[in-house]
XYZ file of C-alpha atoms in Angstrom:
582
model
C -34.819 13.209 37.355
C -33.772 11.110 34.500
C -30.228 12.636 34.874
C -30.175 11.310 38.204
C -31.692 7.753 36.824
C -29.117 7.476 34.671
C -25.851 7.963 36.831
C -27.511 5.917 39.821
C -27.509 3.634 36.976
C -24.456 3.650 35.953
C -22.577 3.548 39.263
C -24.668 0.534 40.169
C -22.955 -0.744 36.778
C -19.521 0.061 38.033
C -20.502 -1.552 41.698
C -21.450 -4.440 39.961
C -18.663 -4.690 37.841
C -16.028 -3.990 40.788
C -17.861 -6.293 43.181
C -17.182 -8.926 40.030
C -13.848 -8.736 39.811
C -13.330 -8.485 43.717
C -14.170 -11.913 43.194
C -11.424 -12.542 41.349
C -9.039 -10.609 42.773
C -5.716 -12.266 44.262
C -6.237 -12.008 48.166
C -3.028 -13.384 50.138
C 0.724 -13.694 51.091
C -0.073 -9.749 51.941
C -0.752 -8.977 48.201
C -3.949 -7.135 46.845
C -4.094 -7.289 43.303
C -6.708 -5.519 40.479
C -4.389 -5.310 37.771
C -5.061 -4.774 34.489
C -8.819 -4.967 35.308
C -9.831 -2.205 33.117
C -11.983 -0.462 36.226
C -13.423 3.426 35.864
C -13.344 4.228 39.504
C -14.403 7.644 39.287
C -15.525 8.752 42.874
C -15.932 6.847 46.464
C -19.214 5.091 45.909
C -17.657 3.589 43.185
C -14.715 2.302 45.056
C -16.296 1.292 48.095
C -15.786 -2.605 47.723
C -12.527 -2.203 47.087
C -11.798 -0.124 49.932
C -13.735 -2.414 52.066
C -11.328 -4.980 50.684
C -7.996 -3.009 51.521
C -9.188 -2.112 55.565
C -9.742 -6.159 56.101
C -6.317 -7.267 54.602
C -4.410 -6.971 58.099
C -0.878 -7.146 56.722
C -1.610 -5.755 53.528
C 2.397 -5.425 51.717
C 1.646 -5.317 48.092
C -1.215 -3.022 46.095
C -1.807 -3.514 42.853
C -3.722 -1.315 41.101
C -2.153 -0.648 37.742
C -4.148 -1.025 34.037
C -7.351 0.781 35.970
C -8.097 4.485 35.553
C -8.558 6.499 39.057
C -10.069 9.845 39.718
C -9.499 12.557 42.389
C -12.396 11.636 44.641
C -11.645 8.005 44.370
C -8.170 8.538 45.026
C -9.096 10.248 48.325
C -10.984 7.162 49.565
C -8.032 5.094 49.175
C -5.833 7.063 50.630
C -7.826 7.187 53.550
C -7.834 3.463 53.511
C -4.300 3.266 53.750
C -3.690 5.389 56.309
C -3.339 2.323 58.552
C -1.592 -0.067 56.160
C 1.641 0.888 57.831
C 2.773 -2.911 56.656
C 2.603 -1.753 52.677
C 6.040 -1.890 50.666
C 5.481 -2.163 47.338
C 2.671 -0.172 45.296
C 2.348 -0.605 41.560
C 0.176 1.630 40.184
C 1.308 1.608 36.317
C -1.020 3.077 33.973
C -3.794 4.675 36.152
C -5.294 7.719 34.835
C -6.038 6.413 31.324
C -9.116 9.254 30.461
C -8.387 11.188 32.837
C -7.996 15.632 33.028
C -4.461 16.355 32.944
C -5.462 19.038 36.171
C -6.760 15.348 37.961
C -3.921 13.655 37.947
C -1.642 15.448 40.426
C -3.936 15.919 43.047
C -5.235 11.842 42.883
C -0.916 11.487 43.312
C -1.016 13.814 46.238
C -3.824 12.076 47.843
C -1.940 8.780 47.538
C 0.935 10.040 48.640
C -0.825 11.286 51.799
C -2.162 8.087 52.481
C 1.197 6.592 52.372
C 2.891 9.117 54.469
C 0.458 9.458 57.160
C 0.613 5.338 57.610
C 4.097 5.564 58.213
C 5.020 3.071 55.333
C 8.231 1.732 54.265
C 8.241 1.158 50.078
C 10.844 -0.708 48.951
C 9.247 -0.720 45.270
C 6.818 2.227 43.852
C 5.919 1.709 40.549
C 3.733 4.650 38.033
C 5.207 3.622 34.890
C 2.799 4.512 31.845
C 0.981 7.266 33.329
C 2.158 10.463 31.024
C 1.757 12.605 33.879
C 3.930 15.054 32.936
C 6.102 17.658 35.067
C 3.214 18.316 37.120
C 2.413 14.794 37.707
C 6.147 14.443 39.218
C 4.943 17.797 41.405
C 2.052 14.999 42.441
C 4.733 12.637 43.963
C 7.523 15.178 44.950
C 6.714 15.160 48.865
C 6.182 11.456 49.099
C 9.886 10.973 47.519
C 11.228 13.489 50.159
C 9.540 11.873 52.823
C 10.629 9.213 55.168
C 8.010 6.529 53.730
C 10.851 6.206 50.663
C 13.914 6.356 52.997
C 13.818 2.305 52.223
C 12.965 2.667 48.438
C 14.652 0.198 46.127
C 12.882 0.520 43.392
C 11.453 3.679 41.637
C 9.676 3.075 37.877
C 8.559 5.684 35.887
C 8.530 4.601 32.599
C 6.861 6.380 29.621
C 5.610 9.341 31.881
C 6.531 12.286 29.935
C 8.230 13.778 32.759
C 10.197 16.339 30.246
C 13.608 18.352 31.566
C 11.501 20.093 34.001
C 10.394 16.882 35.898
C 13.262 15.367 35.372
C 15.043 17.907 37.410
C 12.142 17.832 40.139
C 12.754 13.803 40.645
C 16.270 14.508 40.714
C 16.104 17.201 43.707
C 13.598 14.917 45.326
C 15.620 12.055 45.062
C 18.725 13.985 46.506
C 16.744 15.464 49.595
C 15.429 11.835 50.393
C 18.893 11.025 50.308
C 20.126 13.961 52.257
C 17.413 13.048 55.384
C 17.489 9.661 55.010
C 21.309 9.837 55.911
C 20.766 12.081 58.602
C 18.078 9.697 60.482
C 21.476 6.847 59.811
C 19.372 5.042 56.734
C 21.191 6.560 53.424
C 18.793 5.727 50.526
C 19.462 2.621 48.859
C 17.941 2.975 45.454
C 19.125 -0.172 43.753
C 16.659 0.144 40.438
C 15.885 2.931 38.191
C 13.590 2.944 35.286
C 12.618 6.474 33.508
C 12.529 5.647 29.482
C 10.528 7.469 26.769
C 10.713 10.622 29.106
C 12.261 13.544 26.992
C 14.330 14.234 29.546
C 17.185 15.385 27.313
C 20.548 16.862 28.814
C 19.058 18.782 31.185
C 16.809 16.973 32.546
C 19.843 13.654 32.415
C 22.439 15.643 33.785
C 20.211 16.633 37.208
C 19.767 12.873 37.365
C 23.358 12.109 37.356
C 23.988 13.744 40.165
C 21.260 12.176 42.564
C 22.799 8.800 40.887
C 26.368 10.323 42.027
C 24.889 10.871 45.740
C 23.650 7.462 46.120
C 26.225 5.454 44.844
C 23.933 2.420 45.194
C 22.340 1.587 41.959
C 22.339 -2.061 39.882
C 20.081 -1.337 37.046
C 19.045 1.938 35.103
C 16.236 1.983 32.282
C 16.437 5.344 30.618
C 16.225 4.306 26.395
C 14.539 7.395 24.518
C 14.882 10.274 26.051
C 16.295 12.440 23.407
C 19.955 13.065 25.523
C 23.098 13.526 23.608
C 26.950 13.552 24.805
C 26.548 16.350 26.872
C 23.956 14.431 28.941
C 25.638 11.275 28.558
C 28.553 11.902 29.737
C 27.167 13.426 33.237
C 25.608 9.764 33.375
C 28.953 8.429 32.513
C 30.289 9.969 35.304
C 27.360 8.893 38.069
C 27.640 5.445 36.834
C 31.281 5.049 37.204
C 30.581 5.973 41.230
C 27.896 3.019 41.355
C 30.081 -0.263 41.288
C 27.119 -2.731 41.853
C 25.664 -1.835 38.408
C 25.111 -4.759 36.742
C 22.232 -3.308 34.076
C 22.395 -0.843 31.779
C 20.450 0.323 29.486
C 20.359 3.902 27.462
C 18.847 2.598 24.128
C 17.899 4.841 21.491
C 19.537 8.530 22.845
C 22.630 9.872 21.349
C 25.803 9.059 21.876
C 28.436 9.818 19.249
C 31.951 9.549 19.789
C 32.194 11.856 22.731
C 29.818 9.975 24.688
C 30.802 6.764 24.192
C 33.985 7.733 24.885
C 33.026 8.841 28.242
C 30.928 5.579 28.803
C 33.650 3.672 27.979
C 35.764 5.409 30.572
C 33.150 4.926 33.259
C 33.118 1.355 31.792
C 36.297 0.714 32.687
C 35.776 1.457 36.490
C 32.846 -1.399 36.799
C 33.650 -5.203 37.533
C 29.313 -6.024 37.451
C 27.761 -4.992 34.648
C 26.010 -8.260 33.240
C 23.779 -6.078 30.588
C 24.994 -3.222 28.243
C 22.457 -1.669 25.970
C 23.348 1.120 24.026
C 21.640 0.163 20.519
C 20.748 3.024 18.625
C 22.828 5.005 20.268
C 25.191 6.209 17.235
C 28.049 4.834 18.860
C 30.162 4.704 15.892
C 33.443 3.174 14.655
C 35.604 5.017 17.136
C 32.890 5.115 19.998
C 32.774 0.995 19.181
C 36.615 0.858 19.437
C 36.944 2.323 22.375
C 34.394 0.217 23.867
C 36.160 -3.215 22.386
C 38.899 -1.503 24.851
C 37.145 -2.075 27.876
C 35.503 -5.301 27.091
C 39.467 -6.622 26.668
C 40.423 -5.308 30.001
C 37.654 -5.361 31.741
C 33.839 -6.398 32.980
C 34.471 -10.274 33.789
C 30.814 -11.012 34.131
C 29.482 -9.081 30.915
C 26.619 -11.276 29.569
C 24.676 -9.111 26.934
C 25.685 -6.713 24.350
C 23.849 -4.433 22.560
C 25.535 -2.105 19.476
C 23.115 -2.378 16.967
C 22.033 0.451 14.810
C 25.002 2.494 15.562
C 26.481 3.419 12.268
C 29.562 0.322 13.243
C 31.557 -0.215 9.878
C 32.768 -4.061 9.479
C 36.263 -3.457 10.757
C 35.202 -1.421 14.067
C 32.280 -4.952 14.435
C 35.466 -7.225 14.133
C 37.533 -5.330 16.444
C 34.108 -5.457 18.997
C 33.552 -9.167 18.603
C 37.199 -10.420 18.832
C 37.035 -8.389 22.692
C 34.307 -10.864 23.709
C 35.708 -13.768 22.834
C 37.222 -14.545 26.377
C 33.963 -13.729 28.293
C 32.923 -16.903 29.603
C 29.628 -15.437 30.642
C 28.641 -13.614 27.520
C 25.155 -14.683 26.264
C 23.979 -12.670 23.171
C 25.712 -9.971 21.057
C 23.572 -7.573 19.207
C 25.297 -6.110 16.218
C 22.212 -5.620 14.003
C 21.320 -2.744 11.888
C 25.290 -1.564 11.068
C 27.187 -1.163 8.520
C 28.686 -4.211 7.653
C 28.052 -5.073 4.278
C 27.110 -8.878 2.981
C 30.769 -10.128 3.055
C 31.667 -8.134 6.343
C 27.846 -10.285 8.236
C 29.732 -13.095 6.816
C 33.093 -12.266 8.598
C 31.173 -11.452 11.809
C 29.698 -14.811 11.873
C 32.539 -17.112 11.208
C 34.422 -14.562 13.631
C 31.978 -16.145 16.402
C 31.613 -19.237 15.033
C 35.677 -19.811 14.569
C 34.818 -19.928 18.749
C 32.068 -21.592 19.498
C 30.355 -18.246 19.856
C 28.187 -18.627 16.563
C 24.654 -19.151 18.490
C 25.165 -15.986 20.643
C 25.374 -14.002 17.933
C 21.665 -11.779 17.223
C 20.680 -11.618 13.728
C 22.073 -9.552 11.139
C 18.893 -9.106 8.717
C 18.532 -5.691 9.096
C 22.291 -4.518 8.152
C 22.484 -1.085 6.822
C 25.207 -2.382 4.279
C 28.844 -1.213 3.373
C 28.984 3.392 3.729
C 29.043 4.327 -0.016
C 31.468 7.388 -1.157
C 28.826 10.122 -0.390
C 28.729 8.449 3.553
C 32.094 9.196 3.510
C 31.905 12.483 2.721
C 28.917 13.884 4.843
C 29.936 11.706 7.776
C 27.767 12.437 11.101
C 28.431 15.676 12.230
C 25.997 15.959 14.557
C 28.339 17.898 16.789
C 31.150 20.113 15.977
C 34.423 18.966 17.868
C 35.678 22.318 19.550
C 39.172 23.500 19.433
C 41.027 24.444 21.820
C 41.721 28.402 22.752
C 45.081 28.946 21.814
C 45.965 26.938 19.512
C 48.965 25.685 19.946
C 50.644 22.000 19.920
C 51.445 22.150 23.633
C 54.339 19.665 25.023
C 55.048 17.530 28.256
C 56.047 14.632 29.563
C 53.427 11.803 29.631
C 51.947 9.892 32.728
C 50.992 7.007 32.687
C 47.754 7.545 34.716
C 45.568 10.152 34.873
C 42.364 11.404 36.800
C 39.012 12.426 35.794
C 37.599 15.846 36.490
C 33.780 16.154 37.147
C 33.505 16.847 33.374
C 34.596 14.131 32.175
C 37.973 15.444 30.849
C 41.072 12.704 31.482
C 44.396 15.171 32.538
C 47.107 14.222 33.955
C 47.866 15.497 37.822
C 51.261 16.964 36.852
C 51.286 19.358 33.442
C 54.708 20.931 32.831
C 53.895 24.372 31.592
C 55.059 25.345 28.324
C 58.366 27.271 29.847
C 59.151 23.800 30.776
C 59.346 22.937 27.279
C 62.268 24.192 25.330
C 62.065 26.157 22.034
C 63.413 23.832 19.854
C 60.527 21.851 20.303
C 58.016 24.088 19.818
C 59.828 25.036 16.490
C 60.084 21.434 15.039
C 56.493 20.804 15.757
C 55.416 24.110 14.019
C 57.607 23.031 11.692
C 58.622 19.470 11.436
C 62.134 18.736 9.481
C 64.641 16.041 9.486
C 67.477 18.254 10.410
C 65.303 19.522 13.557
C 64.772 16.339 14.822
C 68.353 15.405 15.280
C 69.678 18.768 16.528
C 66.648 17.859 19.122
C 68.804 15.221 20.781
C 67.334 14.262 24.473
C 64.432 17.010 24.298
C 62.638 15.064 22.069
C 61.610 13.326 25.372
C 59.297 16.945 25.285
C 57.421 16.128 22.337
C 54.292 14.452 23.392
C 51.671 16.432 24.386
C 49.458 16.243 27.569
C 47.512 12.860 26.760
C 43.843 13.397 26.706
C 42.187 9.386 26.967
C 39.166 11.349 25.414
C 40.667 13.241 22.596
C 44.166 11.848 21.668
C 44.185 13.546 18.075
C 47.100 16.339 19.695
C 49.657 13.384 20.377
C 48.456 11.166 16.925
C 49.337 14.293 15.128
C 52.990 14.611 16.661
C 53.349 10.678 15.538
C 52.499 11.574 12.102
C 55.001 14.367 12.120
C 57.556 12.695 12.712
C 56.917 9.497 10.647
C 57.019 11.936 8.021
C 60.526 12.935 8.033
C 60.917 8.767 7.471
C 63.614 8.254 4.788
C 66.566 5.243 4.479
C 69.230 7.815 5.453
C 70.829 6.222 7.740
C 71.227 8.694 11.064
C 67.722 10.177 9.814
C 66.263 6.933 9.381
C 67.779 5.392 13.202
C 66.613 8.880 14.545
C 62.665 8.663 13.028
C 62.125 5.148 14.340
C 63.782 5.949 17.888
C 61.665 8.867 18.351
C 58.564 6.724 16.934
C 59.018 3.835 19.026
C 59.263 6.471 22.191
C 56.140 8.375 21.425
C 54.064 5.209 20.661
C 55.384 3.267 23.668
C 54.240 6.080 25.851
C 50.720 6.373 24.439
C 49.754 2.482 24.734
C 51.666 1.619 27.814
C 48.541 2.937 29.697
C 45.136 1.359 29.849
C 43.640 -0.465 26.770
C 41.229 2.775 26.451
C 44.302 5.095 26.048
C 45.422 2.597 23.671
C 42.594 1.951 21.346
C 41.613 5.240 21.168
C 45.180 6.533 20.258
C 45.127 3.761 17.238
C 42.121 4.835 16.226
C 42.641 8.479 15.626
C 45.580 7.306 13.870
C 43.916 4.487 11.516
C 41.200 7.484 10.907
C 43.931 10.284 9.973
C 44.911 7.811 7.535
C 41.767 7.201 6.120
C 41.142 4.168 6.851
C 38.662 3.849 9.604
C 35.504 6.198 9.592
C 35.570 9.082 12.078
C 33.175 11.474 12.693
C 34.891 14.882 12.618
C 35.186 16.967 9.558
C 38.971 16.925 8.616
C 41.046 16.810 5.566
C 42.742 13.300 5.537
C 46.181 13.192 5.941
C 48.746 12.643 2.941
C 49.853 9.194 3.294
C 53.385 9.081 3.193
C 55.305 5.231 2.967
C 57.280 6.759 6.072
C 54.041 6.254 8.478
C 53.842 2.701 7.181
C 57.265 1.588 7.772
C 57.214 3.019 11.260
C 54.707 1.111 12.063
C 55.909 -2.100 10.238
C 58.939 -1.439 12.561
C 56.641 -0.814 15.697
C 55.102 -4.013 14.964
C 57.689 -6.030 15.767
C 58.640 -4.310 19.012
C 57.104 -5.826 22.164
C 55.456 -2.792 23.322
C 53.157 -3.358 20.600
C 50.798 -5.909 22.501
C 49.236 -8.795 20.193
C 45.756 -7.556 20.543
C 47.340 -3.920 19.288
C 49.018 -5.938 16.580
C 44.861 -7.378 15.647
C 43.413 -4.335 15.803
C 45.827 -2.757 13.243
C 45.606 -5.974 11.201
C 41.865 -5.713 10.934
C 40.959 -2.296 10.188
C 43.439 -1.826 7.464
C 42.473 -5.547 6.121
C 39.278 -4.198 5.071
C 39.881 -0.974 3.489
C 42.973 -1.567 1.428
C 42.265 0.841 -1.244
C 42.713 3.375 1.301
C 45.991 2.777 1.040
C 46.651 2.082 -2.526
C 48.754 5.061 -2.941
C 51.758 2.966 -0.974
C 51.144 -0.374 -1.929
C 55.152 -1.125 -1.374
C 55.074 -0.135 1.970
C 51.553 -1.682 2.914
C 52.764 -4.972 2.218
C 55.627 -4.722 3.844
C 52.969 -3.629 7.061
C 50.955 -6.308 6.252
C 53.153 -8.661 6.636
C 54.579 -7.971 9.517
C 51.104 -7.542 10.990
C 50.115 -11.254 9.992
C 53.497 -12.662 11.463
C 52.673 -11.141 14.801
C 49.368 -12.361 14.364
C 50.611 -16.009 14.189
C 53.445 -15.961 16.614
């Protein structure tokens, strides 16, 4: 008896309390609002008002029901009421099982989702961000996402949900089948904005994603920061996004990129004219990830407005090189390069960088710089991820297109590879082993000696470069020979995009030891030759002025890298800063 006391009790409490904030509830312009009201509506006495309140809004187009915490018996009263709310579009019902059985939670989803479904109603935005429902809580909404109630859905927001690799790969299949029917019925889904951080949905989980993204070719802004996904999972997103040209936002803060990803971003980059927000902080883009970016922000996205690279392991140079990109973005807004490695003096070159532009007050703030990589950086650099090697071996040789086409891993080729009995012997003996006397018995087949050029992984071609500015030496016919053959190789690996470019000057500049990379490899021995071929490069034409900067600033700020040849490096640097005024 005094059981019963007590819960009468205490749902009269939780009447009295709903009925209370009924009377504050926003009632019009089709929108029913309880949010954040902090309401334990356990079962369907204690929802009664509010269902009351839901059957007398006629054109009911907006529920709001998130920061309340809803159990399976209440959910089933709602859902009955909205059984004839065909009208309803938008539902956000963020954080609403706060306290409640993990066992609950999918079958209060499935009785929403019946309501929905059984009204007939067209979302355009459904909203259960902050609900840590899990895998099985995505099992909860999987038929409501197939159906034809989210044929119209615009927006889908499931932040902070702990969906994991195995929801992740339900939404993904839902998503794809809603797409499927919905272009059947002459309606393709038009999913415009996606939001599904803090998920763990990891490669797996990102990857099955990328390929709903890939189907619906319709997004403008994705939200996925934390989710644990590294460059094999980046790069399948890499490759969805580059098929959605109205992106104009996004965001992948705080996964894992390192060089192979962002190399694949910045490929996907380079194939989108509206991104207005890039976010990749945290992200461990890198020197040579941040490079390769700088490449597409000089070539491309005219209506970029924010930039995020902080906390991505960016050494002064590769911030410089970054920075000096933006400058002609007449809609850029704020620049984020917090949290590097930049040292005190390389902050201070950053700012009056901007400044020197009238770009000082976009700049974000620098307080939390890592400082300048000491010696033992240098030496354990991140190798997160061993770079593989190819099978055989061998320095392959081809001629060199300009263009090339992506595969549906990623991987840049070229459409027409010569086989290697296309290539003739000689060449395959100089490069296994280089000599001065080789190279001019190679007459016109040196044409041969440039590999198949990989945009993603240039260090095959870089390598042949270095070979032959080896054999440098002021012998005359040697010397005419080197530089010819130099001029051709180089010419052919930056007359493509500014991607194939930056990354091929790169790998060089880190071969040389002068820019940071991420691989473990010996560093080259740094012979003058190298430096005077590309003090005579310089001052060729196909050496564009923003090449000619890049160079200029990277090997500016590590000069003791190249100590060892200080005749030669100021002959370099002085070409470099005459270019750099003409």
């Amino acid at each position: 008896m005094l059981i019963k006391l007590s819960r009468d009790i205490m749902a009269a409490d939780d009447i009295a309390q709903l009925v209370n904030v009924l009377s504050k509830t926003h009632l019009g312009d089709g929108e029913l609002s309880y949010k954040g009201q902090g309401l334990k509506l356990d079962n369907a006495q204690s929802v009664e008002e509010l269902v009351q309140e839901i059957e007398q809004c006629q054109d009911l187009k907006v529920l709001r029901l998130e920061g309340n915490t809803l159990g399976v018996d209440a959910a089933r009263a709602i859902s009955k009421a909205l059984e004839r709310k065909d009208q309803l579009q938008r539902c956000y019902w963020s954080d609403l099982f706060t306290g409640r059985l993990r066992s609950e939670i999918p079958l209060a989803l499935q009785s929403l989702s019946s309501g929905l479904m059984i009204a007939g109603t067209r979302l355009t935005v459904l909203e259960f961000s902050d609900n840590a429902f899990g895998p099985d809580g995505v099992k909860g909404i999987d038929q409501l996402l197939r159906s034809t109630t989210c044929h119209t859905l615009r927006e889908l927001r499931l932040n902070n949900c702990g969906m994991g690799i195995g929801g992740g790969k339900i939404l993904a299949e839902a998503l794809m089948e809603c797409h499927r029917q919905s272009t059947l019925a002459g309606t393709p889904l038009r999913l415009r904005v996606f939001v599904a951080g803090r998920n763990r949905l990891e490669n797996e989980g990102a990857s099955a994603l990328a390929k709903a993204f890939q189907m619906m070719g319709s997004l403008e802004e994705v939200h996925m920061p934390q989710n644990g996904i590294n460059h094999a999972g980046v790069t399948a997103l890499a490759a969805a996004m580059r098929l959605n040209p109205d992106l104009r936002v996004l965001n992948l803060n705080d996964n894992t990129f390192t060089k192979r990803g962002t190399l694949a971003m910045a490929q996907a980059l380079g194939h989108l004219r509206n991104i207005q927000v890039i976010n990749f902080g945290d992200c461990l883009v890198r020197c040579e990830g941040a490079i390769a970016l700088a490449a597409v922000f000089k070539e491309g996205l005219p209506v970029l407005k924010e930039l995020n690279l902080s906390f991505g392991e960016i050494s002064e140079g590769a911030a410089l090189v970054v920075a000096q990109a933006l400058m002609d973005k007449p809609h850029m807004e704020k620049v984020d390069l917090n949290g590097n490695c930049l040292g005190e003096e390389g902050c201070e070159a950053l700012r009056e960088t901007m400044e020197s532009q009238d770009k000082g007050d976009m700049l974000a703030s620098l307080s939390d710089d890592e400082g300048e990589p000491g010696e033992e950086d240098d030496d354990d650099e991140g190798h997160d991820e061993e770079e593989e090697e190819d099978g055989d071996g061998s320095n392959g040789c081809n001629g060199c297109d300009e263009e090339g086409f992506v595969e549906e891993n990623g991987t840049e080729t070229n459409e027409e590879s010569p086989s290697k009995s296309q290539c003739p012997e000689e060449v395959f003996s100089f490069l296994d082993c280089p000599s001065a006397e080789k190279l001019l018995e190679l007459g016109e087949m040196r044409a041969h000696l440039l590999p198949e050029v990989n945009i993603l992984d240039p260090r095959k071609p870089v390598e042949v470069l270095l070979k032959v500015a080896s054999l440098y030496s002021e012998e005359g016919m040697v010397k005419t020979t080197v530089l010819e053959t130099f001029d051709m190789l180089l010419r052919k690996l930056l007359c493509g995009s500014a991607l194939q470019a930056y990354t091929t000057l790169s790998t060089l500049l880190v071969f040389i030891g002068v820019l940071k990379g991420e691989e473990k490899r010996k560093k080259v021995p740094l012979a003058p030759g190298l430096l005077l071929c590309l003090e005579h490069a310089v001052q060729q034409d196909y050496l564009a002025k923003h090449h000619v900067s890049l160079l200029h600033t990277i090997l500016s700020k590590n000069p003791e890298a190249l100590k060892s040849c200080n005749g030669s490096m100021d002959r370099l640097r002085s070409a470099l800063e005459k270019r750099c005024l003409d």
